[in-house]
PDB file of C-alpha atoms in Angstrom:
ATOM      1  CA  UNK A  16      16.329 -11.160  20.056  1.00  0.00           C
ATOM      2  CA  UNK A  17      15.754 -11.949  16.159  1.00  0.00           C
ATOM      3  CA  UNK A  18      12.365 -12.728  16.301  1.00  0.00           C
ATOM      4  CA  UNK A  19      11.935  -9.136  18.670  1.00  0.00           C
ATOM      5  CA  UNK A  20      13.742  -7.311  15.945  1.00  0.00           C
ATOM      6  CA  UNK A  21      11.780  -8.903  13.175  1.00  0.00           C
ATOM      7  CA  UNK A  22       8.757  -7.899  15.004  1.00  0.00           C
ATOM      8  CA  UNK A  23       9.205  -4.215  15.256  1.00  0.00           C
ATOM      9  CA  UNK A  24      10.304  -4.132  11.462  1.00  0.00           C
ATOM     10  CA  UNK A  25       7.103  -5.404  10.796  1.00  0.00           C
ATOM     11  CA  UNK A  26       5.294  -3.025  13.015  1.00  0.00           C
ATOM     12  CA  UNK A  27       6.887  -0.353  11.325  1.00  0.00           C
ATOM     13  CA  UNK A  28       6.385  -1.307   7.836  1.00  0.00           C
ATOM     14  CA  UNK A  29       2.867  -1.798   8.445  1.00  0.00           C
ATOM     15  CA  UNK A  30       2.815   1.973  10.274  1.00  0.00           C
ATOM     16  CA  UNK A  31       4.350   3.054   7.087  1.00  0.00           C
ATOM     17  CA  UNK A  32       2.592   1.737   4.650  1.00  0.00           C
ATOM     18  CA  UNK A  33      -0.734   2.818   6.578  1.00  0.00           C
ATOM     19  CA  UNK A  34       0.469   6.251   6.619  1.00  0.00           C
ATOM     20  CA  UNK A  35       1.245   6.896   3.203  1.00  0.00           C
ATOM     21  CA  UNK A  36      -2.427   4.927   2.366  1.00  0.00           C
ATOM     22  CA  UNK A  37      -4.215   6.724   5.012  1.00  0.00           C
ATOM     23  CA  UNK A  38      -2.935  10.425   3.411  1.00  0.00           C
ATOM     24  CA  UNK A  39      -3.416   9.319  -0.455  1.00  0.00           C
ATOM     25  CA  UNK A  40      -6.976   8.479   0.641  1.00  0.00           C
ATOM     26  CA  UNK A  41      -7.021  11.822   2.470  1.00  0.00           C
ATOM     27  CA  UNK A  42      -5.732  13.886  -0.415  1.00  0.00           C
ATOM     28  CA  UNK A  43      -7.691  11.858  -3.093  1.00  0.00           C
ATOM     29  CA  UNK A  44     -11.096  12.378  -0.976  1.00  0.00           C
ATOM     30  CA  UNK A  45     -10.570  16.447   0.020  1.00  0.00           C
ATOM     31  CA  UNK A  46      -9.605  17.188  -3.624  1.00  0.00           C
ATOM     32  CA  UNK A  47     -13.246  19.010  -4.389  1.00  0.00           C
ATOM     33  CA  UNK A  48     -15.920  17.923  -6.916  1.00  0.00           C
ATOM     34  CA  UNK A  49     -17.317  20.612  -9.341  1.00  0.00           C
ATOM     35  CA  UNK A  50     -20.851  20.452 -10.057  1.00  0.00           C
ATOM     36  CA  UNK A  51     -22.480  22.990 -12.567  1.00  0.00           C
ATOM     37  CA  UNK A  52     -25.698  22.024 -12.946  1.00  0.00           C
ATOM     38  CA  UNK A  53     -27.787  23.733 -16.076  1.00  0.00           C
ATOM     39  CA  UNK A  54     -24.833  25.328 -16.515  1.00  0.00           C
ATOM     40  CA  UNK A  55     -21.872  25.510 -18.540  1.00  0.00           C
ATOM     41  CA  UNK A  56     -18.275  26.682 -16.643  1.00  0.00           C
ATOM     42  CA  UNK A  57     -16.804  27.922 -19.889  1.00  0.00           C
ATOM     43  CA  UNK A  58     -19.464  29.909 -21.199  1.00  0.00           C
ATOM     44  CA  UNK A  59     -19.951  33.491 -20.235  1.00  0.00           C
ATOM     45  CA  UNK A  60     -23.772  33.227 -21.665  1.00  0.00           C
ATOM     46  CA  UNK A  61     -24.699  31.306 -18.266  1.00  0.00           C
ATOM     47  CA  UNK A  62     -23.678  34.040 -16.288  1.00  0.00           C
ATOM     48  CA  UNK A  63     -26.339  36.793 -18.047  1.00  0.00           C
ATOM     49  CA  UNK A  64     -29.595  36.352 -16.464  1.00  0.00           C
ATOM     50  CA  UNK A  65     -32.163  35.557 -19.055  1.00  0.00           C
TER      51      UNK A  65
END
């Protein structure tokens, strides 16, 4: 009965560890990249067409 009980502790650390992994890859890969290409964000001059 020990080694059943051992078993299942293991089974759910490793669910819980692969949870919490599997959403800080999640939130780490749907954060969005900002690309401003010729471009700068701050500058209100880039926005003026030439």
């Amino acid at each position: 009965m020990k080694i059943l009980r051992a078993i299942l502790l293991a089974l759910l650390a490793s669910f819980v560890f692969g949870l919490g992994v599997g959403t800080w890859l999640r939130v780490q890969m749907e954060t969005p990249e900002r690309y401003f290409i010729g471009a700068n964000p701050e500058s209100s001059e880039a926005a003026r067409p030439a």
